[in-house]
Short mmCIF file of C-alpha atoms in Angstrom, two decimals:
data_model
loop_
_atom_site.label_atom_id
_atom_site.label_comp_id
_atom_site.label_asym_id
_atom_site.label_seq_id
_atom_site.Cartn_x
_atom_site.Cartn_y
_atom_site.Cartn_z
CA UNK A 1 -12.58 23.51 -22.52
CA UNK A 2 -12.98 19.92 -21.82
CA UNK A 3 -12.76 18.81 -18.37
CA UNK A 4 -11.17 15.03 -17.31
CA UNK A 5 -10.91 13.19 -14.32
CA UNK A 6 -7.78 11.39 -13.37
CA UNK A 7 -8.84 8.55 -14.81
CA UNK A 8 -9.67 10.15 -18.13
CA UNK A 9 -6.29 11.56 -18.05
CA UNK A 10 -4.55 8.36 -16.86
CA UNK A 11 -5.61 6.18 -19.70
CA UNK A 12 -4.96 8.45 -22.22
CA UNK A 13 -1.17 8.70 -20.67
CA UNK A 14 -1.28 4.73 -20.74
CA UNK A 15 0.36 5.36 -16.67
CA UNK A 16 -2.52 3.79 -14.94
CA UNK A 17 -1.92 6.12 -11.36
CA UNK A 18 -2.53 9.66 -10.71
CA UNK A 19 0.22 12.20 -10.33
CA UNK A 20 -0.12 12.00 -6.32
CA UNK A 21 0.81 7.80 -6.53
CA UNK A 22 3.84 8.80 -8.93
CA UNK A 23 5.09 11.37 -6.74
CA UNK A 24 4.50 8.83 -4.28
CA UNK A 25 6.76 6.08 -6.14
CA UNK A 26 8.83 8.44 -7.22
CA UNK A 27 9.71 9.08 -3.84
CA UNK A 28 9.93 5.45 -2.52
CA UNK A 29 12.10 4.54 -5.39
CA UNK A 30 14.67 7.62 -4.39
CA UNK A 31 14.42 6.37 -0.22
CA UNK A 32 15.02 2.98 -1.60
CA UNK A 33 17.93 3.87 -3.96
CA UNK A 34 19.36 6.09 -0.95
CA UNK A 35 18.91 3.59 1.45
CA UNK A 36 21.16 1.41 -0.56
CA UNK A 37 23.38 3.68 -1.33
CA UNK A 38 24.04 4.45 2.50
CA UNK A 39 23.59 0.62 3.69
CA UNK A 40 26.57 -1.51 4.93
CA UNK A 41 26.54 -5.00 3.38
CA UNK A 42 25.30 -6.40 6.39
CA UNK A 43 22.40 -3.77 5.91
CA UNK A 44 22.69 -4.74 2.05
CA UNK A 45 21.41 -8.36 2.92
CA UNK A 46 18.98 -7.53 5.87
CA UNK A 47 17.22 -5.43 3.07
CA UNK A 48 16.83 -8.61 0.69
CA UNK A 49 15.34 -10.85 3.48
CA UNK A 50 12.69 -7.73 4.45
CA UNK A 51 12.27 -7.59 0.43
CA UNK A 52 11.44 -11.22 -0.04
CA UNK A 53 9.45 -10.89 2.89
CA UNK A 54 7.17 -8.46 2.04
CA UNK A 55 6.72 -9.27 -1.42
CA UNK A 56 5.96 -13.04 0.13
CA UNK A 57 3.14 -11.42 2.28
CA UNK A 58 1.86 -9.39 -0.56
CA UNK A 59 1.46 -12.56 -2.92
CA UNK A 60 0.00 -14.14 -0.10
CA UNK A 61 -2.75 -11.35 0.22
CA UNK A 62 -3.40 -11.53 -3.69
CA UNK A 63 -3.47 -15.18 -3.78
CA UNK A 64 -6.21 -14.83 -1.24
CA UNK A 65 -8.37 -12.23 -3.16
CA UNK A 66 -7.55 -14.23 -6.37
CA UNK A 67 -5.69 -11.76 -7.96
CA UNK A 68 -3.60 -14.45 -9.75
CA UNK A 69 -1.04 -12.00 -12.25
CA UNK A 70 -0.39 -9.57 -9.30
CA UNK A 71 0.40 -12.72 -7.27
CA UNK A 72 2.55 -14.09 -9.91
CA UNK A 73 4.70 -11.30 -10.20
CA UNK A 74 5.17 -11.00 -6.49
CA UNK A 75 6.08 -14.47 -6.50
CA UNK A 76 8.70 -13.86 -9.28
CA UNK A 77 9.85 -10.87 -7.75
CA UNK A 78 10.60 -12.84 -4.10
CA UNK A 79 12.28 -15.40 -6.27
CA UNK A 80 14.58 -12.64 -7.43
CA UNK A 81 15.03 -11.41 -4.23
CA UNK A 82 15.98 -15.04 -3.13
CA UNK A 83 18.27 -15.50 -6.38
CA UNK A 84 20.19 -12.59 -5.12
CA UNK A 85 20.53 -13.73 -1.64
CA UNK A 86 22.09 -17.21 -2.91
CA UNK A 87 24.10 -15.02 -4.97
CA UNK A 88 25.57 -13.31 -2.40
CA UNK A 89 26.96 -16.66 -0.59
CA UNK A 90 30.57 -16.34 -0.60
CA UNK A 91 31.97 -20.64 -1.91
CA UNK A 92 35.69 -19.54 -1.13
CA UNK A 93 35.02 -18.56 2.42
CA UNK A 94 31.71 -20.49 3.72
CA UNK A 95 32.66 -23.96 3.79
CA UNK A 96 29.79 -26.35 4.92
CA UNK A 97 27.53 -23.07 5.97
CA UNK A 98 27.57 -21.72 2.34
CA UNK A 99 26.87 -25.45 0.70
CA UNK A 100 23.83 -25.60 3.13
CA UNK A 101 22.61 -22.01 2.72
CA UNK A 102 23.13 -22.35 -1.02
CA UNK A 103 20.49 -25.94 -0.68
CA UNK A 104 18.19 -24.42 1.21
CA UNK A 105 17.93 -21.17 -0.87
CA UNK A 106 17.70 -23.01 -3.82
CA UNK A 107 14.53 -25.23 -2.32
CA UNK A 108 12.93 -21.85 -1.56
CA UNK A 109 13.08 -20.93 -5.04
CA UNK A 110 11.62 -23.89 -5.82
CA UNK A 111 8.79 -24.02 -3.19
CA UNK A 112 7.92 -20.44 -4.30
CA UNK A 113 7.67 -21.51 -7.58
CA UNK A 114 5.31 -24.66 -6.14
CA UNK A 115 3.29 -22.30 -4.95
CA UNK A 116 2.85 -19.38 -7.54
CA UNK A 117 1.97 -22.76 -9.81
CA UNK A 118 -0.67 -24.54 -7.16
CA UNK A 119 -2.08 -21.52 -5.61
CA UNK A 120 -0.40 -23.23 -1.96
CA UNK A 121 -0.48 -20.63 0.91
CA UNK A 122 0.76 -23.04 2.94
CA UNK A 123 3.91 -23.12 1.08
CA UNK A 124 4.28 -19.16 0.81
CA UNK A 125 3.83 -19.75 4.40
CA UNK A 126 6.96 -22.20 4.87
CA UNK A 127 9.30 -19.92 2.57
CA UNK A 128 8.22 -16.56 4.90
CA UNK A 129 8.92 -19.02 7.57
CA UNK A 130 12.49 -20.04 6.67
CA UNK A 131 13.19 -16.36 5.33
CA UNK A 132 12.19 -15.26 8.52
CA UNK A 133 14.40 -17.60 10.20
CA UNK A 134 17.19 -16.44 8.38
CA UNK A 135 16.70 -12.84 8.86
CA UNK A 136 16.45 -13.01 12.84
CA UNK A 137 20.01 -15.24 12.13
CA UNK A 138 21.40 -12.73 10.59
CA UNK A 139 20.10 -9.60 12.53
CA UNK A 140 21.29 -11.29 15.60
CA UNK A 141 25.12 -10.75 14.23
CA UNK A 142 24.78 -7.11 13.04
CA UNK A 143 27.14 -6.30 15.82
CA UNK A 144 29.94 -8.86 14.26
CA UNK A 145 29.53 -7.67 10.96
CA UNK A 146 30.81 -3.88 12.34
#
């Protein structure tokens, strides 16, 4: 009998994580999913900004330790997040407020993008900044939205 160690055993499963960290993700990815499932739209949204958030931070943190494809694809993943917030934007009912929202999600996109491409924490900085702005906007109506 041959004995392995996790990592024997994890490249010749191609996984890359033991079985504890995909019990682990397993799990998170069945919160998440519930969470969702249980979540008001108001909830729904608040979600997206703590998303775009967090994966903003992370990037930042890999951009720093010059981790440049993990920071990439937090990057893309925040513009995703972003994507679906503009998404969400409802044209028939926002007037003015939806047109701006709409502009301003759009230049976060593009600032993310700016600095995925330059390697700018500074401009991660200004899109957690606005996000952030947004989300205490937001969470300051979760009463209305009941």
């Amino acid at each position: 009998m041959v004995k392995t160690t996790d990592d024997d055993d994890n490249q010749e499963r191609g996984t890359g994580m033991n079985a504890y960290a995909r019990a682990a993700q397993n799990y998170s990815s069945m919160k998440v999913q519930s969470s969702v499932e249980d979540a008001s739209p108001h909830r729904l949204i608040q979600m997206l900004f703590e998303g775009a958030l967090e994966r903003i931070a992370q990037a930042k943190g890999a951009m720093q330790q010059g981790r440049h494809s993990q920071r990439a694809e937090l990057v893309r993943k925040a513009v995703n997040i972003v994507m679906a917030l503009q998404g969400s934007l409802n044209d028939n009912e926002g007037g003015q407020l939806t047109a701006d929202l709409d502009a301003l999600y759009d230049y976060i996109v593009r600032t993310l993008l700016a600095a995925n491409m330059h390697s700018d924490e500074s401009k991660l900085d200004e899109c957690g900044r606005l996000l952030g702005e947004l989300k205490s906007a937001w969470d300051g109506i979760a009463d209305q939205a009941r």
